[in-house]
Amino acid sequence: MSKKSVGITGIGASLPKKIVTNKDLESVVDTTDEWIRKRTGIEERRVLEVGQNLSDLGAQAGKDAISSANISVDEIDMIIVATGSPELIWPSTACLVQQKMGANSAAAFDLQAACTGFTYGIDIACQLLSSGGYKNILLIGAEAMTRYVDWSDRSTCVLFGDGAAAVVIGEVEEGLGIISSDLGADGNGSDLLEIPNSGSAITHDKLGDVIDQTIKMNGADVFKFAVRVIPATIESLLNKSGVMLEDISLIVPHQANKRITYSAAEKLGISKEVMVSNISKYGNTGAASIPLALFGLENEGRLEKGDLIITVGFGAGLTWGSNLIKWSKTS
Ligand SMILES: CC(C)(COP(=O)(O)OP(=O)(O)OC[C@H]1O[C@@H](n2cnc3c(N)ncnc32)[C@H](O)[C@@H]1OP(=O)(O)O)[C@@H](O)C(=O)NCCC(=O)NCCS
């Protein structure tokens, strides 16, 4: 029996209303709009307001993806939330989202692969669906990065933003959908990008102290890692799929810095136009950045059924991943 084809059947997104521009950040840290634009490509980002939580964003993105897939919430049998900035450690953000959506038939769990989470989630969903045990998986990339940012550290706080985007993954027309994935990790680089005083690393003797649970990053080394790993995982993905780079219409990379994705494009010998960028509007939204970019492309009519695209992520861990997808969804 041939393996059934699974792919993206619905897509949605939800962003906080509050926009923080580079100009706004000039009064927060010693920075300038010009520096941020030139060094990162970011112009503004969305920020969760007090009283709004990550599961609110995730649930809204999920509902929109389900309605775009033309199915009912009861047909979702699993919810995976890819996030590196969960609302709580327990319960999972996926369970909070499940409750807010009323998705009572769905199992739910969080996937922690930092900014690479969405590409890991695509492969996991694909494997689960192909085995026949599930029919419709809701994969949500959701981040509340600004809740973990040190607002006195100009080298990190200007980079991140909040948002959520979701896809429904289910059976698609034969020959379309997710073709293959390439995932990897290197824990030796775990200290390059981390939130050190979080989780069970907060020991009891620290109780009562003000705990700094903020993002710490070696920007230069993470930059070099990203520029190396994007072409490497894409080449490995293409090799195992027997597809040529020239056949790819668009590459949808994790949005961390425009200079990273353009340097990777140069290394791959492809035009910058093939590398999708929406970082100017949203900054680095972690595991949400790839589905958010896919949502934009679908709504702008830039994706045709049958287009071969690559999604590619990288981030803390260190982790990386890429997926080759023959586009199945059209609005
Ligand atoms: C963080 C990053 C934007 C810094 O850009 P850069 O051009 O490499 O800048 P450098 O770190 O070399 O710093 C250059 C100078 O700019 C300064 N600087 C850093 N942030 C600044 C800011 N927001 N505004 C103004 N100046 C800033 C530095 O202090 C440094 O000053 P100095 O020369 O006086 O010491 C870049 O390294 C990067 O994008 N790294 C990868 C980040 C990433 O992808 N993280 C997430 C992965 S999922």
XYZ file of C-alpha atoms and ligand atoms in Angstrom:
379
model
C 0.000 0.000 0.000
C 1.443 3.406 -0.924
C 2.039 5.888 1.902
C -0.753 8.470 2.059
C 0.111 12.075 1.210
C -0.148 14.510 4.113
C 0.247 18.247 4.000
C -1.017 21.637 5.085
C -4.795 21.921 4.681
C -5.426 25.091 6.707
C -3.469 28.084 8.002
C -4.122 30.927 10.446
C -2.279 33.536 12.499
C -2.810 35.794 15.474
C -0.701 38.759 16.532
C -0.861 41.099 19.509
C -2.266 44.513 18.559
C 0.518 46.473 20.276
C 3.251 47.558 17.866
C 6.637 48.645 19.246
C 8.776 50.446 16.679
C 12.543 50.810 16.678
C 11.984 54.482 17.450
C 10.040 53.461 20.600
C 13.056 51.366 21.692
C 15.344 54.402 21.462
C 13.856 55.513 24.788
C 14.323 52.048 26.365
C 17.985 51.268 25.541
C 20.935 53.018 23.918
C 20.060 52.179 20.317
C 18.866 53.789 17.107
C 16.303 52.935 14.471
C 19.113 53.093 11.916
C 21.317 50.559 13.764
C 18.493 48.041 14.186
C 17.365 48.320 10.534
C 20.891 48.053 9.154
C 22.141 45.240 11.379
C 18.932 43.124 11.478
C 16.282 44.313 8.987
C 13.765 44.776 11.813
C 11.539 47.886 11.807
C 8.869 46.957 14.350
C 7.589 44.037 16.410
C 4.370 43.002 18.181
C 4.279 42.820 21.966
C 1.785 41.009 24.190
C 0.013 43.392 26.514
C -0.553 42.822 30.227
C -3.566 40.530 30.633
C -3.028 38.818 27.292
C -1.406 35.408 27.289
C 0.316 33.096 24.861
C -2.591 30.618 24.837
C -4.958 33.431 23.724
C -2.814 33.967 20.637
C -2.363 30.245 20.039
C -6.085 29.490 20.336
C -7.032 32.275 17.914
C -4.432 31.159 15.358
C -5.677 27.578 15.795
C -9.332 28.529 15.250
C -8.429 30.445 12.085
C -6.393 27.517 10.749
C -9.290 25.115 11.374
C -11.767 27.348 9.603
C -9.322 27.725 6.686
C -9.154 23.893 6.516
C -12.975 23.745 6.400
C -13.199 21.257 9.236
C -14.780 21.436 12.678
C -12.811 21.704 15.901
C -13.953 18.178 16.869
C -12.039 16.770 13.911
C -8.694 17.809 15.419
C -7.209 14.798 17.146
C -3.900 16.289 18.237
C -2.601 19.749 19.120
C 1.140 20.392 19.129
C 2.345 23.786 20.308
C 5.921 24.509 19.291
C 7.186 27.123 21.717
C 10.347 28.166 23.491
C 8.446 30.635 25.694
C 5.599 28.590 27.198
C 2.902 30.244 29.247
C 3.665 27.902 32.155
C 5.866 24.835 32.622
C 2.765 22.900 33.743
C 0.278 22.601 32.178
C 1.505 22.698 28.619
C 0.475 25.686 26.513
C -1.111 23.104 24.189
C -3.544 22.077 26.949
C -4.427 25.737 27.635
C -5.027 26.220 23.903
C -7.110 23.018 23.716
C -9.351 24.299 26.517
C -9.756 27.765 24.923
C -10.623 26.214 21.563
C -12.935 23.560 22.990
C -10.957 20.961 21.026
C -12.141 18.176 23.294
C -11.158 15.289 21.007
C -7.517 16.340 20.802
C -4.475 15.073 22.644
C -2.155 17.985 23.378
C 1.510 18.594 24.126
C 4.229 21.230 23.795
C 7.258 20.741 21.585
C 10.420 22.433 22.820
C 12.984 22.852 20.074
C 13.215 26.660 20.481
C 13.012 28.571 17.190
C 13.357 25.280 15.271
C 10.141 23.924 16.805
C 7.903 24.374 13.777
C 10.174 22.386 11.451
C 10.418 19.597 14.062
C 6.618 19.716 14.423
C 6.051 19.301 10.684
C 8.098 16.094 10.669
C 6.477 14.715 13.838
C 2.957 15.465 12.533
C 3.824 13.926 9.172
C 5.047 10.696 10.796
C 2.012 10.422 13.091
C -0.434 11.039 10.246
C 1.323 8.685 7.849
C 1.065 5.865 10.385
C -2.726 6.228 10.189
C -3.235 6.818 13.911
C -4.398 10.423 13.484
C -6.381 12.380 10.893
C -5.919 16.092 11.582
C -3.097 17.575 13.610
C -3.072 21.223 14.591
C 0.517 22.468 14.739
C 0.872 25.892 16.316
C 4.052 27.966 16.539
C 3.498 30.426 19.383
C 5.869 32.707 21.260
C 5.794 35.301 24.004
C 9.466 36.192 23.512
C 9.116 39.681 24.984
C 8.206 38.122 28.347
C 11.713 36.583 28.451
C 13.662 39.560 27.164
C 16.065 41.639 29.246
C 14.852 45.136 28.424
C 18.187 46.612 29.533
C 20.242 44.500 27.065
C 20.311 46.295 23.721
C 21.973 43.381 21.936
C 18.942 41.118 22.496
C 15.834 43.140 23.374
C 15.611 44.790 19.953
C 15.461 41.435 18.192
C 12.373 39.656 19.514
C 8.610 39.876 19.087
C 5.462 37.934 19.987
C 2.969 36.094 17.786
C 1.360 32.811 16.850
C 0.562 31.016 13.616
C -0.964 27.608 13.044
C -1.404 24.964 10.380
C -3.748 22.019 10.126
C -1.938 19.013 8.731
C -4.022 16.234 7.222
C -4.461 14.075 4.137
C -3.965 15.893 0.806
C -4.174 15.024 -2.874
C -1.695 12.290 -3.809
C 1.758 13.632 -4.654
C 1.305 16.901 -2.747
C 2.270 17.779 0.826
C 5.253 17.093 3.060
C 7.929 15.209 1.122
C 10.772 14.957 3.613
C 12.501 16.598 6.549
C 16.009 16.973 7.902
C 16.379 17.582 11.646
C 19.446 17.998 13.832
C 20.801 19.188 17.167
C 24.117 19.932 18.843
C 23.906 20.276 22.602
C 27.568 21.341 22.669
C 26.334 24.810 21.684
C 23.704 24.971 24.420
C 25.328 27.935 26.170
C 25.320 30.146 23.070
C 21.632 30.956 23.416
C 19.816 30.241 26.651
C 17.504 31.340 29.449
C 19.823 30.188 32.239
C 17.750 30.680 35.398
C 14.604 28.970 34.250
C 12.847 25.659 34.789
C 14.260 23.392 37.485
C 17.592 25.205 37.300
C 15.993 27.657 39.744
C 17.256 26.071 42.953
C 15.588 26.556 46.302
C 18.417 28.585 47.753
C 17.574 31.218 45.161
C 13.989 31.537 46.423
C 13.286 35.031 47.638
C 15.871 36.537 45.282
C 14.807 38.427 42.227
C 15.313 35.812 39.538
C 16.618 36.942 36.179
C 14.866 34.662 33.691
C 15.960 36.417 30.539
C 17.495 35.490 27.205
C 21.317 35.437 27.107
C 22.980 35.156 23.736
C 26.376 35.091 22.102
C 25.125 36.941 19.024
C 28.234 36.605 16.873
C 28.536 32.818 17.364
C 24.805 32.231 16.836
C 25.055 34.284 13.642
C 27.917 32.105 12.328
C 26.092 28.900 13.327
C 22.943 30.003 11.472
C 24.781 30.961 8.280
C 26.546 27.570 8.326
C 23.562 25.395 9.202
C 20.923 26.833 6.817
C 22.744 25.747 3.638
C 23.888 22.491 5.296
C 20.410 21.286 6.253
C 18.957 22.393 2.896
C 21.646 20.438 1.022
C 21.024 17.357 3.164
C 17.247 17.684 2.646
C 17.643 17.970 -1.125
C 20.062 15.038 -1.261
C 17.667 12.725 0.526
C 14.723 13.899 -1.618
C 16.428 13.822 -5.004
C 15.222 17.366 -5.724
C 17.386 20.132 -7.210
C 17.728 23.565 -5.617
C 16.642 25.128 -8.951
C 13.237 23.420 -8.557
C 12.506 25.272 -5.317
C 10.171 28.273 -5.700
C 10.683 29.756 -2.238
C 12.698 29.119 0.908
C 10.908 30.156 4.091
C 13.584 30.570 6.768
C 13.237 31.296 10.469
C 13.301 35.072 10.768
C 16.140 36.026 13.115
C 18.173 38.528 11.127
C 17.898 39.534 7.473
C 21.690 39.460 7.186
C 21.678 35.791 8.265
C 19.191 34.686 5.616
C 20.800 36.779 2.883
C 24.266 35.421 3.754
C 22.820 31.888 3.583
C 21.278 32.692 0.177
C 24.684 33.859 -1.032
C 26.313 30.633 0.207
C 23.667 28.584 -1.586
C 24.180 30.662 -4.745
C 20.517 31.673 -5.006
C 18.871 35.069 -5.364
C 17.715 36.919 -2.247
C 14.191 36.967 -3.691
C 13.913 33.203 -3.114
C 14.540 33.711 0.637
C 11.274 34.934 2.125
C 11.562 37.782 4.617
C 8.944 39.415 6.840
C 11.284 40.271 9.705
C 10.785 44.026 9.217
C 7.248 43.790 10.645
C 7.560 41.144 13.359
C 11.197 40.695 14.459
C 12.187 37.237 15.687
C 9.012 35.412 16.732
C 10.763 32.100 17.381
C 8.785 28.987 16.454
C 5.994 31.213 15.099
C 8.135 32.918 12.474
C 7.958 30.246 9.736
C 4.173 29.639 9.881
C 3.648 33.401 10.116
C 5.640 33.823 6.908
C 3.683 30.961 5.254
C 0.425 32.645 6.304
C 1.579 35.900 4.673
C 2.600 34.137 1.451
C -0.694 32.236 1.217
C -2.720 35.409 1.778
C -0.687 37.396 -0.723
C -1.338 34.673 -3.319
C 2.385 33.951 -3.636
C 1.956 30.170 -3.263
C 0.522 28.008 -6.045
C -0.666 24.458 -5.591
C 2.253 22.165 -6.504
C 5.003 24.726 -5.725
C 8.034 23.149 -4.098
C 9.059 25.124 -1.032
C 11.525 24.627 1.799
C 11.025 25.723 5.392
C 14.226 26.002 7.429
C 14.671 26.706 11.124
C 17.548 27.099 13.576
C 17.859 28.145 17.190
C 18.713 27.396 20.787
C 19.826 23.919 21.652
C 21.480 24.265 19.251
C 18.857 22.894 16.895
C 18.082 23.056 13.208
C 15.605 21.564 10.783
C 14.159 21.836 7.300
C 11.129 20.486 5.457
C 10.488 20.017 1.754
C 6.831 20.682 0.979
C 4.846 20.500 -2.247
C 2.249 23.145 -1.495
C -1.265 21.809 -1.143
C -3.240 24.656 0.386
C -4.550 27.534 -1.684
C -7.006 30.060 -0.232
C 22.871 40.386 17.733
C 23.345 40.888 16.380
C 22.211 41.598 15.680
C 24.480 41.868 16.606
O 24.876 42.410 15.355
P 26.405 42.671 14.980
O 26.433 43.478 13.774
O 27.037 41.323 14.957
O 26.870 43.538 16.163
P 28.075 43.231 17.189
O 27.599 42.197 18.172
O 29.325 42.970 16.392
O 28.165 44.594 17.880
C 28.623 45.740 17.223
C 28.438 46.909 18.133
O 27.041 47.234 18.146
C 26.625 47.378 19.490
N 25.228 47.041 19.596
C 24.649 45.840 19.875
N 23.328 45.991 19.894
C 23.057 47.267 19.596
C 21.869 48.006 19.454
N 20.655 47.457 19.622
N 21.954 49.305 19.126
C 23.143 49.880 18.948
N 24.306 49.244 19.069
C 24.254 47.948 19.387
C 27.520 46.454 20.269
O 27.551 46.859 21.625
C 28.843 46.665 19.590
O 29.409 47.829 20.069
P 31.013 47.924 20.340
O 31.641 47.693 18.983
O 31.182 49.288 20.871
O 31.312 46.835 21.300
C 23.881 39.713 15.495
O 25.050 39.189 16.074
C 22.877 38.605 15.345
O 21.855 38.771 14.714
N 23.196 37.429 15.884
C 22.305 36.274 15.762
C 21.108 36.474 16.636
C 20.088 35.424 16.444
O 19.830 35.007 15.362
N 19.473 34.991 17.552
C 18.385 34.121 17.563
C 18.615 32.817 16.890
S 17.147 31.910 16.890
